[in-house]
mmCIF file of C-alpha atoms (C1' of nucleotides) in Angstrom:
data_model
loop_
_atom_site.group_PDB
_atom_site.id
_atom_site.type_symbol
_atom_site.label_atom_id
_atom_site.label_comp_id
_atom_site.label_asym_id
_atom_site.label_seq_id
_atom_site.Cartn_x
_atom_site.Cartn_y
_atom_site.Cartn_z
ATOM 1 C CA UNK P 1039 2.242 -6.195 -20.032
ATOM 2 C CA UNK P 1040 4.191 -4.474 -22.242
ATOM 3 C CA UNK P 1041 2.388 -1.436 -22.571
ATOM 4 C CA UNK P 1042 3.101 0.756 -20.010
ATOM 5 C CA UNK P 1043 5.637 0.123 -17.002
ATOM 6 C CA UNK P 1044 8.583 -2.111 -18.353
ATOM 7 C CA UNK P 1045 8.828 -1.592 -21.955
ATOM 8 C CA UNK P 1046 12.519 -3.624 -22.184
ATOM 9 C CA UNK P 1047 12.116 -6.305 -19.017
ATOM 10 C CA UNK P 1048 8.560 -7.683 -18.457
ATOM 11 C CA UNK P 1049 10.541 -10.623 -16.538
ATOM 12 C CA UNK P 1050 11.551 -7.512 -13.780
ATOM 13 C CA UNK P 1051 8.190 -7.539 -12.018
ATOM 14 C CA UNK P 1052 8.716 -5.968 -8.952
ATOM 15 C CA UNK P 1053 8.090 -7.771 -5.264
ATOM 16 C CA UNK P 1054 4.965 -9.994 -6.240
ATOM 17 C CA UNK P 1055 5.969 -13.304 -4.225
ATOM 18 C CA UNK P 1056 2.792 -14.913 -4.204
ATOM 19 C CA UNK P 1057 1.569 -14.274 -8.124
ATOM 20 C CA UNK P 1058 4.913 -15.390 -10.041
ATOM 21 C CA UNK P 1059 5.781 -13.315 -12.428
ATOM 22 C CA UNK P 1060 7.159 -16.108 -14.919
ATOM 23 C CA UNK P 1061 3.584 -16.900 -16.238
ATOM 24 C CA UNK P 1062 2.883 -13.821 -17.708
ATOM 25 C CA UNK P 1063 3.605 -14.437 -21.267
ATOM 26 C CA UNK P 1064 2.947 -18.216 -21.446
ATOM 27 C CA UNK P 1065 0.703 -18.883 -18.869
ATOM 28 C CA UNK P 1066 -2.330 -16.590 -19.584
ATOM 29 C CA UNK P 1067 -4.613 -18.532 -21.670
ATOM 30 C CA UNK P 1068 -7.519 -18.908 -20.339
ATOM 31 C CA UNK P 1069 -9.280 -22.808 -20.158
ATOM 32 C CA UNK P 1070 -11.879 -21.848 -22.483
ATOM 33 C CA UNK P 1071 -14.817 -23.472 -22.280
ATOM 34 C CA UNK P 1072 -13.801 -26.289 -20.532
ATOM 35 C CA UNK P 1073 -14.104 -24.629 -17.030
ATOM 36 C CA UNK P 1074 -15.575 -27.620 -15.200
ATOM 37 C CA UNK P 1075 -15.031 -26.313 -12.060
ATOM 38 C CA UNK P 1076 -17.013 -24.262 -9.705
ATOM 39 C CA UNK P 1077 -17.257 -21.342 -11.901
ATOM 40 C CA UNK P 1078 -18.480 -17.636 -10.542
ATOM 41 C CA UNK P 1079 -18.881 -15.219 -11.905
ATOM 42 C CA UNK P 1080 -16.447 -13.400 -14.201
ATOM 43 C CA UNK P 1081 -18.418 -15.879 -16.581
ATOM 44 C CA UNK P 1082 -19.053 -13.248 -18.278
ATOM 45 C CA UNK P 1083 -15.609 -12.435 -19.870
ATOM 46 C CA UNK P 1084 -14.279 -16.376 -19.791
ATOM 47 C CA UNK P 1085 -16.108 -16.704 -23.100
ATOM 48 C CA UNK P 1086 -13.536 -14.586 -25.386
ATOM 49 C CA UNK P 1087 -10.500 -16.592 -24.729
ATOM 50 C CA UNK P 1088 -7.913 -13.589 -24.707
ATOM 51 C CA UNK P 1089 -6.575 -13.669 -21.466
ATOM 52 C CA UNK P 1090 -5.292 -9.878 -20.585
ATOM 53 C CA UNK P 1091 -8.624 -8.629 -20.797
ATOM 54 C CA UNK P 1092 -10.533 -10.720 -18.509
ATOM 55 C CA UNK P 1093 -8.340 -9.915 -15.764
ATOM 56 C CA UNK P 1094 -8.287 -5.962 -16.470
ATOM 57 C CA UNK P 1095 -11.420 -5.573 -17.365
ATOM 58 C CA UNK P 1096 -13.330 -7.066 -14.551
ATOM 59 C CA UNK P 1097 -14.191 -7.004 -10.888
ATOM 60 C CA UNK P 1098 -13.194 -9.229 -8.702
ATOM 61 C CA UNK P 1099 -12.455 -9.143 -5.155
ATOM 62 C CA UNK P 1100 -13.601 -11.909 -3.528
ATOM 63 C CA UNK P 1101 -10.412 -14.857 -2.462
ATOM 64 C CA UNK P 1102 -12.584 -16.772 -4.740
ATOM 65 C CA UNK P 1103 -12.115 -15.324 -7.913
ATOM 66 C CA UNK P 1104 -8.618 -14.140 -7.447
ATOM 67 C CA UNK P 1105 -7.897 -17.640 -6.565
ATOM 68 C CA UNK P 1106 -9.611 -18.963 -9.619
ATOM 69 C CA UNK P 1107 -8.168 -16.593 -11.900
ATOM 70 C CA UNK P 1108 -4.884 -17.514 -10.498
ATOM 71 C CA UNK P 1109 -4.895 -21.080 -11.240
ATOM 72 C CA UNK P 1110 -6.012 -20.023 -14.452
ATOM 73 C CA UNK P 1111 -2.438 -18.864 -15.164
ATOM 74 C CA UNK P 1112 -3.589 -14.716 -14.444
ATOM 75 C CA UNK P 1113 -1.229 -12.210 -13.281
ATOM 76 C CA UNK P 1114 -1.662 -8.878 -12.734
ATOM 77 C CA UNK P 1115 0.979 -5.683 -11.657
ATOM 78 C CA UNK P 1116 0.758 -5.101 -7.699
ATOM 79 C CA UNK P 1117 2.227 -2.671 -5.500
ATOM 80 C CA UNK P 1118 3.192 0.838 -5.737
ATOM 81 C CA UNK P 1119 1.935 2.691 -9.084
ATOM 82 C CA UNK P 1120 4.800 4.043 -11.450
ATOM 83 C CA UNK P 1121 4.911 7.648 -13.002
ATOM 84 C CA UNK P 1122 3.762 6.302 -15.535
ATOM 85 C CA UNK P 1123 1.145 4.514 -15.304
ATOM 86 C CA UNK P 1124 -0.113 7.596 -12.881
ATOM 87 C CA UNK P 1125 -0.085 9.483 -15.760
ATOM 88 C CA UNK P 1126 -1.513 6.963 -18.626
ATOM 89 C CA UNK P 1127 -4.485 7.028 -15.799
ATOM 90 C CA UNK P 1128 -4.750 10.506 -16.177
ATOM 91 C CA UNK P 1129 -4.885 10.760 -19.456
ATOM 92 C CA UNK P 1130 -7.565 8.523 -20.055
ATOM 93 C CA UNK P 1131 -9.701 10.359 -17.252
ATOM 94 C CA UNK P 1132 -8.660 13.544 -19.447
ATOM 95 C CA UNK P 1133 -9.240 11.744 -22.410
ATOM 96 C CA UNK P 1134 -13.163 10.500 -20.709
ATOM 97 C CA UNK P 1135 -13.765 13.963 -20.114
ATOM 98 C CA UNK P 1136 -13.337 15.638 -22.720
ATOM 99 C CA UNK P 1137 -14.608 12.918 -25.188
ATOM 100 C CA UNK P 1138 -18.385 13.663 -23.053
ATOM 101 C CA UNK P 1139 -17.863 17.269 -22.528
ATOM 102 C CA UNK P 1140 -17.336 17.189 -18.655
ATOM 103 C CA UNK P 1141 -14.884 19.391 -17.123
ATOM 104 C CA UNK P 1142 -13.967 18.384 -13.883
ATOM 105 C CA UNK P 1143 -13.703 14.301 -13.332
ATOM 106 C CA UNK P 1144 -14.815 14.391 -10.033
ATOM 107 C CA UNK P 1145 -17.914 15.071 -10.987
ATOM 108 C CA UNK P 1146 -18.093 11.638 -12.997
ATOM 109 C CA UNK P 1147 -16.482 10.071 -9.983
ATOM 110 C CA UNK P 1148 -18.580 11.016 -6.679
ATOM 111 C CA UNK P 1149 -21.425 12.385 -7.992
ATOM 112 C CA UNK P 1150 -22.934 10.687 -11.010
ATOM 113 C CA UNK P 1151 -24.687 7.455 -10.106
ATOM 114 C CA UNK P 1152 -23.122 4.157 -10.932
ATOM 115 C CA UNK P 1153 -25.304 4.176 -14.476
ATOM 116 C CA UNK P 1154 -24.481 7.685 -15.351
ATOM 117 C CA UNK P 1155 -21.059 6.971 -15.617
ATOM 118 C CA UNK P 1156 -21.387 3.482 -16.333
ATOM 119 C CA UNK P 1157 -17.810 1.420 -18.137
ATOM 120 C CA UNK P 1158 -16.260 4.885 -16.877
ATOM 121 C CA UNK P 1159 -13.612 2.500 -14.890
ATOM 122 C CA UNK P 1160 -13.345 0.239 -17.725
ATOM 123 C CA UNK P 1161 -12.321 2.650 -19.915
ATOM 124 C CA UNK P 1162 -9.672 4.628 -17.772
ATOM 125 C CA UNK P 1163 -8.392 1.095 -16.944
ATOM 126 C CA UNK P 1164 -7.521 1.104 -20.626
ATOM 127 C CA UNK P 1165 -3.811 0.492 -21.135
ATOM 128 C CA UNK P 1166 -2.831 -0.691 -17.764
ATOM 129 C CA UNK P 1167 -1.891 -3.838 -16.319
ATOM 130 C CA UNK P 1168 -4.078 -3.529 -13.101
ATOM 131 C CA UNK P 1169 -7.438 -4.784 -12.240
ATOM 132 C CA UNK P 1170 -10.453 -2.665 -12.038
ATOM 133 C CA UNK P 1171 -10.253 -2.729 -8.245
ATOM 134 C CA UNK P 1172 -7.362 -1.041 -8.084
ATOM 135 C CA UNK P 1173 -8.005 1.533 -10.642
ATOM 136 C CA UNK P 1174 -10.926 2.524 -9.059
ATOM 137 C CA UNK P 1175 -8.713 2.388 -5.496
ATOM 138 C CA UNK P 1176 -6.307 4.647 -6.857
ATOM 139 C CA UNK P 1177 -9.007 7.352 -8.846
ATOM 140 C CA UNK P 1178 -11.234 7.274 -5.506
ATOM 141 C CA UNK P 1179 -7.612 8.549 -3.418
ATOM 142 C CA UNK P 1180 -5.879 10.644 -6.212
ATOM 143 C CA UNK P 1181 -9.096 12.879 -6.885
ATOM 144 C CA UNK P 1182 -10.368 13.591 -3.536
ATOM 145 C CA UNK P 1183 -10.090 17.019 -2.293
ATOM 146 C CA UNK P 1184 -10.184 15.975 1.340
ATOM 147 C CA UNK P 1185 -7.372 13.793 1.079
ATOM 148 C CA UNK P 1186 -3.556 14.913 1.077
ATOM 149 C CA UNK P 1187 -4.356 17.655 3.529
ATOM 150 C CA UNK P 1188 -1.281 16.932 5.755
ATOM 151 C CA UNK P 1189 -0.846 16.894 9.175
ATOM 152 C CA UNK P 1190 -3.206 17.109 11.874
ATOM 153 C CA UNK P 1191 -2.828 20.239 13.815
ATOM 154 C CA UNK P 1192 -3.300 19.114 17.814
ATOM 155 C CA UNK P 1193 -6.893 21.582 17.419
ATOM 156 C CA UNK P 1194 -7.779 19.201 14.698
ATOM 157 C CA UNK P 1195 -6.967 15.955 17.292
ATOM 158 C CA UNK P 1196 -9.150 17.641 19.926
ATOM 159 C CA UNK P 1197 -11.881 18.091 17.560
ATOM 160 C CA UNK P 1198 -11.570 14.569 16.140
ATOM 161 C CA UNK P 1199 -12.303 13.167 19.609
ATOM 162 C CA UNK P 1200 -14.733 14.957 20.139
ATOM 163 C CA UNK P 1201 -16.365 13.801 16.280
ATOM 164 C CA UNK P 1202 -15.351 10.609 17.128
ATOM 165 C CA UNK P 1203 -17.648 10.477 20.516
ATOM 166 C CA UNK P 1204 -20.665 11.975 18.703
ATOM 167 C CA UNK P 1205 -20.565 9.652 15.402
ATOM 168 C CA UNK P 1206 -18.539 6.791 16.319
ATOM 169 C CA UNK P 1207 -17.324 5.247 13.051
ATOM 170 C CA UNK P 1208 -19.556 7.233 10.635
ATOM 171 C CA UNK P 1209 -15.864 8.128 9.305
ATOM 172 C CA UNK P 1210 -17.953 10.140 6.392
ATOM 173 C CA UNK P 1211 -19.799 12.639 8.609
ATOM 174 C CA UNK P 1212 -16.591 12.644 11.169
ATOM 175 C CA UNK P 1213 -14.498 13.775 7.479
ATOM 176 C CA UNK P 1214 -16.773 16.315 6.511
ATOM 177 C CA UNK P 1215 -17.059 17.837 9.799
ATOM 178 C CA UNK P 1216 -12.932 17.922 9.593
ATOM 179 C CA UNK P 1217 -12.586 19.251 5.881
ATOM 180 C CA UNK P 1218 -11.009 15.468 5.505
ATOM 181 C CA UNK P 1219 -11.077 12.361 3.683
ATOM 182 C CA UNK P 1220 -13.380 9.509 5.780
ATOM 183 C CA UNK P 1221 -10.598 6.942 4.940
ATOM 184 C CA UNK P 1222 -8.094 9.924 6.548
ATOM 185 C CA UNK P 1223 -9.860 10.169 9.581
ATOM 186 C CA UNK P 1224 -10.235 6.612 10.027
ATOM 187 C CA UNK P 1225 -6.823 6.069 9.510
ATOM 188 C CA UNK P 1226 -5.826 8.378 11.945
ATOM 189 C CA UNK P 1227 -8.026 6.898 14.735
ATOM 190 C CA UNK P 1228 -6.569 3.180 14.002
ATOM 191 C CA UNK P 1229 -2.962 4.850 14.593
ATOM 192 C CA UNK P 1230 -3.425 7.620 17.287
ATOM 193 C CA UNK P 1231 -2.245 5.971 20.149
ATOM 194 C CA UNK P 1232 -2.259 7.844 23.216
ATOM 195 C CA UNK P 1233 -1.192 5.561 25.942
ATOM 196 C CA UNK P 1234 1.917 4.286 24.176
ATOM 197 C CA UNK P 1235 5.664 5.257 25.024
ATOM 198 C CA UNK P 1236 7.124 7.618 22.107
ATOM 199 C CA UNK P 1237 10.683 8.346 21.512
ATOM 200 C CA UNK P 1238 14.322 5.859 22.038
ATOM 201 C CA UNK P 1239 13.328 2.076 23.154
ATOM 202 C CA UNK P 1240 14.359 1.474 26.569
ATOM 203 C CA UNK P 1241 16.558 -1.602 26.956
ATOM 204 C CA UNK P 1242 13.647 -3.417 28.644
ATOM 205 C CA UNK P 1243 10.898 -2.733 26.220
ATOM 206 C CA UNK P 1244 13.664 -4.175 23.674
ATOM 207 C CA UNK P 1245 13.999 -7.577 25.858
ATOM 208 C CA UNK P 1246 10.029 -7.746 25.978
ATOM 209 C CA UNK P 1247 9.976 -7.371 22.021
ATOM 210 C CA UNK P 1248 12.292 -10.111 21.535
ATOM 211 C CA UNK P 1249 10.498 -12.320 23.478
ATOM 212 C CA UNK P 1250 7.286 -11.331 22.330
ATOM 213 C CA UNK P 1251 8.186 -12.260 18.604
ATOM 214 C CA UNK P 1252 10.149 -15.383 19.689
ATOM 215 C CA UNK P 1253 7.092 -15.954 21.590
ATOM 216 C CA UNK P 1254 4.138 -15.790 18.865
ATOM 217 C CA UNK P 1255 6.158 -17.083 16.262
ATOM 218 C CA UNK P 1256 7.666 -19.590 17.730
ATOM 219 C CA UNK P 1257 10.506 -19.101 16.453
ATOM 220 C CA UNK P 1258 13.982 -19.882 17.399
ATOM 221 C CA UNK P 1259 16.799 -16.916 17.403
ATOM 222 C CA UNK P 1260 18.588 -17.278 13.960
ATOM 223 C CA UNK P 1261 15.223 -18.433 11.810
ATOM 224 C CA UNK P 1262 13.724 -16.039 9.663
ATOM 225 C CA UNK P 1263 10.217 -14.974 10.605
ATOM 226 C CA UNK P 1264 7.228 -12.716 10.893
ATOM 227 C CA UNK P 1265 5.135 -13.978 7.757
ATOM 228 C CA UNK P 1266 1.595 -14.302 9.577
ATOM 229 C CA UNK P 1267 2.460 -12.605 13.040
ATOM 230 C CA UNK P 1268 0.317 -10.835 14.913
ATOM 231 C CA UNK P 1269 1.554 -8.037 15.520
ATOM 232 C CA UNK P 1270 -1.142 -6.444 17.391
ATOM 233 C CA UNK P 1271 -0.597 -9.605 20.133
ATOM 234 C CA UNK P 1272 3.357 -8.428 20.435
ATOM 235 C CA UNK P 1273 2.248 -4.863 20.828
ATOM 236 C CA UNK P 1274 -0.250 -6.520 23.718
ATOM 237 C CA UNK P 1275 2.590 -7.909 25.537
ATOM 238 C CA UNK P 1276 5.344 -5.554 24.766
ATOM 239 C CA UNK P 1277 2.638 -2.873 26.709
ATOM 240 C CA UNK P 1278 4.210 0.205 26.045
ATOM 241 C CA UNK P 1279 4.308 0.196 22.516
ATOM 242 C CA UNK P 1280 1.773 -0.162 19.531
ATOM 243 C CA UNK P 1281 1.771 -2.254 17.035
ATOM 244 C CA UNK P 1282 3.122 -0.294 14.548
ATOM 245 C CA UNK P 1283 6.202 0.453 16.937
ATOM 246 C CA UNK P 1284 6.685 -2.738 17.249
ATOM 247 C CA UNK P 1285 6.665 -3.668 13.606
ATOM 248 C CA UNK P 1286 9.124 -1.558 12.741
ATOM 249 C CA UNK P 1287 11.591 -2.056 15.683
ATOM 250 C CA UNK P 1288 11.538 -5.305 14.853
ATOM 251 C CA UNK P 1289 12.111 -5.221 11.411
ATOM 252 C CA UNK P 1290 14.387 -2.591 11.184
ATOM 253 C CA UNK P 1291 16.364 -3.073 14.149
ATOM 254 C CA UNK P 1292 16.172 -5.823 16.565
ATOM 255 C CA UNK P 1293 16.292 -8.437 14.015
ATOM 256 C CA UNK P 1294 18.933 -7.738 12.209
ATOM 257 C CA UNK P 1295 20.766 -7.710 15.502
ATOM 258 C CA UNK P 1296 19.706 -10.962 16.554
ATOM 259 C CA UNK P 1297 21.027 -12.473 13.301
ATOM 260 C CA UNK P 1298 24.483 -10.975 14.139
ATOM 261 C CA UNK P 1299 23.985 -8.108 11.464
ATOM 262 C CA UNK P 1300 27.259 -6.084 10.987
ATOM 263 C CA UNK P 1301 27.229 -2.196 11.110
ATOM 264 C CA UNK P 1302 26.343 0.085 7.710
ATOM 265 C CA UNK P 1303 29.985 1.613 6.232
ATOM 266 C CA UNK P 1304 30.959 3.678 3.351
ATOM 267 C CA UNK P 1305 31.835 0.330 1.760
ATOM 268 C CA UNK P 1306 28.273 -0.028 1.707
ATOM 269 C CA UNK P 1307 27.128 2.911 0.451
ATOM 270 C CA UNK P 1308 29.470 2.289 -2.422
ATOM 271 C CA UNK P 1309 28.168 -1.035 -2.661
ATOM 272 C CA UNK P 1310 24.820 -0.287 -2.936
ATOM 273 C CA UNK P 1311 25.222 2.157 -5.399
ATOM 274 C CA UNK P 1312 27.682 -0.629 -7.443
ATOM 275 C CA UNK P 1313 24.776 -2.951 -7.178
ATOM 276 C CA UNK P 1314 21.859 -0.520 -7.985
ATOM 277 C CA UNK P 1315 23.784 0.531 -11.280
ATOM 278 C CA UNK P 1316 24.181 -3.604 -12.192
ATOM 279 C CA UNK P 1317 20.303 -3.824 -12.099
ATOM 280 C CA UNK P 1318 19.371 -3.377 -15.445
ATOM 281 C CA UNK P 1319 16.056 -1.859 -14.678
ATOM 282 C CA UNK P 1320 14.086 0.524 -16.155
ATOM 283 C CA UNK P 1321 12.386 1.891 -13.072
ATOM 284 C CA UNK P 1322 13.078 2.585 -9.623
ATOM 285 C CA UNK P 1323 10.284 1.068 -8.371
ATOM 286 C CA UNK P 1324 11.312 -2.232 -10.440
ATOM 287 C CA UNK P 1325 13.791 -2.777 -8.062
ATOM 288 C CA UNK P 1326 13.495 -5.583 -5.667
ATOM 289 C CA UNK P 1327 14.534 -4.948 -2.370
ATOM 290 C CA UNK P 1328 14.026 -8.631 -1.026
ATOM 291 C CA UNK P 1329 16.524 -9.808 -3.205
ATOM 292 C CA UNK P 1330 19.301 -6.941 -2.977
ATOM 293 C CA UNK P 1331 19.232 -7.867 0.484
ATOM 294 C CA UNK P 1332 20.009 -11.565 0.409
ATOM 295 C CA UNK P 1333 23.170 -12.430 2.302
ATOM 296 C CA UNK P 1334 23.816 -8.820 2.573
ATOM 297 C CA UNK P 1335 24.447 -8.269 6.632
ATOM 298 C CA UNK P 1336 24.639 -4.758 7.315
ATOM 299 C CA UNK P 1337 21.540 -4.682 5.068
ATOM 300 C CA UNK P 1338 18.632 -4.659 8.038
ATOM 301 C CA UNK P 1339 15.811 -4.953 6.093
ATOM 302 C CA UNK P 1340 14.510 -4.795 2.253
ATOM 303 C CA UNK P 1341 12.447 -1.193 3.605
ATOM 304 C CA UNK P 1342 15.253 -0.304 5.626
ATOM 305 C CA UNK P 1343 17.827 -0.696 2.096
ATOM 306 C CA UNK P 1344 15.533 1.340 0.658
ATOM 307 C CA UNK P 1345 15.802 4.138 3.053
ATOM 308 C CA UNK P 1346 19.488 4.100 2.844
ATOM 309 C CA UNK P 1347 18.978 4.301 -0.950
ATOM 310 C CA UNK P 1348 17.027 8.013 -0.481
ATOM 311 C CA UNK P 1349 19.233 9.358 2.092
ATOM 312 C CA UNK P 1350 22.028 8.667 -0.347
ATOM 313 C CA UNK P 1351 20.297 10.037 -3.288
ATOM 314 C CA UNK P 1352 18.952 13.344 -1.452
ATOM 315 C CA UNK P 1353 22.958 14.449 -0.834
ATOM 316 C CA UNK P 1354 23.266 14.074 -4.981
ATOM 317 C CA UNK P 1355 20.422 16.585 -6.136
ATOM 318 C CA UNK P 1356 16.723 16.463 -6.306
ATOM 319 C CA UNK P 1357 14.949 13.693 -7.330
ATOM 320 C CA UNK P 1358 16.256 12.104 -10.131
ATOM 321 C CA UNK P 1359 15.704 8.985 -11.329
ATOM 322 C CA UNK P 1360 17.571 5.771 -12.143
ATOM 323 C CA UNK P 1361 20.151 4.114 -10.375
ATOM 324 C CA UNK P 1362 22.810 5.926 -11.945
ATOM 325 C "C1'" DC C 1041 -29.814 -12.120 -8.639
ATOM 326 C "C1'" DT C 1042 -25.883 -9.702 -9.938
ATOM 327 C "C1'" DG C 1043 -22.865 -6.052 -11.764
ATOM 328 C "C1'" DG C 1044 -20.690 -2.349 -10.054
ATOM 329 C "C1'" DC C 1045 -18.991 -0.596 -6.870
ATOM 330 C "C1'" DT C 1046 -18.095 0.566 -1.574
ATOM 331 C "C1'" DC C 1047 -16.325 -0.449 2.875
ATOM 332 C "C1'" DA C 1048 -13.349 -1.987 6.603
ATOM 333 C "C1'" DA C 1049 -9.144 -3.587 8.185
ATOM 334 C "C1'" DC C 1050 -4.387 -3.547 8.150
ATOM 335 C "C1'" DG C 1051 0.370 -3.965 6.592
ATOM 336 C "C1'" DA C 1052 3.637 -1.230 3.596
ATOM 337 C "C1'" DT C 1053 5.775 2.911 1.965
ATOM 338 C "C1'" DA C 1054 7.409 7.593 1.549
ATOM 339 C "C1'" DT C 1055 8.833 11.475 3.733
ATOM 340 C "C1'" DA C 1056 9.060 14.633 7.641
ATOM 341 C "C1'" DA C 1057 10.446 15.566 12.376
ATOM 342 C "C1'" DT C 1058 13.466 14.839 16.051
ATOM 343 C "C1'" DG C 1059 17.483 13.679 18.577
ATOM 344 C "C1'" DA C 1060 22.307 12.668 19.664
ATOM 345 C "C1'" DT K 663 25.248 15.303 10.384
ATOM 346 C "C1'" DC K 664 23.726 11.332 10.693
ATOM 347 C "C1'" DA K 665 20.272 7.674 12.590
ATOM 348 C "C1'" DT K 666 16.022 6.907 14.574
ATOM 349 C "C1'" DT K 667 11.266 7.689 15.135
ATOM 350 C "C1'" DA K 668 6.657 9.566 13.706
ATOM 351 C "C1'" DT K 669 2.994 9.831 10.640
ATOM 352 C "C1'" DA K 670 -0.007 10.608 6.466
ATOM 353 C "C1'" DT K 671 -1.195 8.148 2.755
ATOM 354 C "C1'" DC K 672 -1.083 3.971 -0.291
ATOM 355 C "C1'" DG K 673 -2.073 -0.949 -1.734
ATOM 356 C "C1'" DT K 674 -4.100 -5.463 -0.807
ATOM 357 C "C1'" DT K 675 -7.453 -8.438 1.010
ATOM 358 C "C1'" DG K 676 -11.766 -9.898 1.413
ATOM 359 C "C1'" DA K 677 -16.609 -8.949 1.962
ATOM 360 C "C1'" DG K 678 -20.779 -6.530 1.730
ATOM 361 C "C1'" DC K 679 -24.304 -3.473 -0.068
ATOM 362 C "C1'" DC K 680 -27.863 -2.136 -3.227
ATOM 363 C "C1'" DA K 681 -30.275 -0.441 -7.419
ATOM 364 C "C1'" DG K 682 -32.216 -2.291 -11.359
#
DNA sequence: CTGGCTCAACGATATAATGA
DNA sequence: TCATTATATCGTTGAGCCAG
């Protein structure tokens, strides 16, 4: 754990609710041999009973095996990756390279065939406290020309309903036919609405959010909510709005009314800023929102903090970092 | 059969655009 | 100048595919 991302505070893991962070040092050994129960695969690891390996070193993905790995005390780093451990990623890719004469990684990653460039993953994962999944998440994004091409020009839209008529959800043939990514394109079709209201919320559409969530969650004004909601059923009877709209409104706005939520001030700017430079933490993204929010009511949301917290940095300088 | 990915779905995040 | 809204891309979940 150490490695990499929090040299100084291992115990500052950033949002993970459902894998506790509080395991990581004590809790990772592995059963051993005495795994009586259902064991799948992964077997293959389990045998060498140090613990940080087996989880960074192999694939799993199926509810199965992260649950069993889990109970087995595991813990891995989730959510957004740090500077740092972009660039420790890179290196190692640089470091893969070179070491076999190849000059341009993507090479390694979408053209050789899964035995060319066989424990290519396992070694790039080399360092880091993620599992091979999302490594190979991360390399598949971050070296793929067709991705980060920005917006979509409205030509582009027309021609992406048109692609989208002739190939349906052959996202691959739609993306090269675009000059983008498949998972771009696909994106883009889940979120292009075209029949939805844009722009300020109308006082009724409001009303019909609030009792939409009240509604699906059953959930009475003043409880906290929206773990398991279906969001796509609000946008359904909301009607104007998509899912996504409705997400956010909610989130963002129409909760933290409903709870009584008291308007944003200097005070808390100031406050913010007071609280950010308490933290102790070595990186930004370290910080946990969910927390700094607690009992904070002019705060309307952990993502909504956050906001606040770039708006205020952007009128310092550029993009420094720390909470300083 | 199974290791090594690959895919689909979808919420979350970061940043840009827009509006009052 | 904010605050609000839009949107491209990221991360997680959970399965599925397929060559050897």
């Amino acid at each position: 754990m150490l490695a990499i991302s929090a040299p100084s505070s291992a115990d500052l893991l950033t949002d993970e609710e459902t894998i506790s962070a509080t395991s990581s040092e004590t809790g990772t050994l592995l059963k051993g041999g005495t795994g009586k129960s259902p064991e799948r695969k992964i077997s293959k690891q389990s045998k060498n009973s140090c613990s940080k390996e087996d989880v960074t070193q192999a694939w799993f993905t199926t509810r199965d095996d992260k649950n069993n790995l889990q109970s087995h005390g595991h813990t891995w780093k989730q959510g957004q990756w740090t500077k740092s451990e972009v660039d420790l990623l890179k290196k190692n890719i640089e470091e893969y390279c070179a070491e076999r004469g190849i000059e341009d990684a993507t090479e390694i990653i979408f053209q050789m065939s899964k035995d060319e460039r066989k424990d290519f993953y396992r070694t790039i994962a080399k360092g880091l406290e993620r599992p091979l999944f999302s490594v190979y998440r991360r390399v598949t994004r971050m070296y793929d020309q067709k991705n980060h091409v920005g917006r979509y020009s409205p030509e582009e839209m027309e021609k992406l309903r048109d692609l989208r008529v002739t190939f349906g959800n052959d996202w691959i043939s739609i993306g090269t036919a675009l000059g983008r990514s498949a998972s771009s394109v696909k994106d883009k079709c889940r979120l292009m609405k075209d029949k939805c209201n844009s722009g300020k919320w109308l006082l009724e559409e409001e009303k019909r959010l609030t009792a939409a969530v009240h509604d699906l969650a059953k959930k009475k004004p003043g409880e906290q909510v929206t773990s398991g909601l279906s969001w796509a059923l609000v946008a359904e009877q909301v009607g104007s709005r998509s899912e996504k709209q409705c997400r956010t409104k909610w989130l963002n706005y129409l909760n933290w009314k409903e709870v009584g939520g008291t308007e944003w001030t200097r005070q808390d700017d100031v406050q913010l800023i007071l609280r950010l430079s308490d933290l102790d933490v070595e990186n930004e993204s370290d910080i946990d929102w969910n927390e700094l929010c607690q009992g904070w009511p002019s705060a309307r949301s952990p993502q909504w903090l956050r906001g606040k917290w770039w708006s205020l940095k952007r009128h310092i300088n550029n993009y420094q970092n720390l909470s300083f």
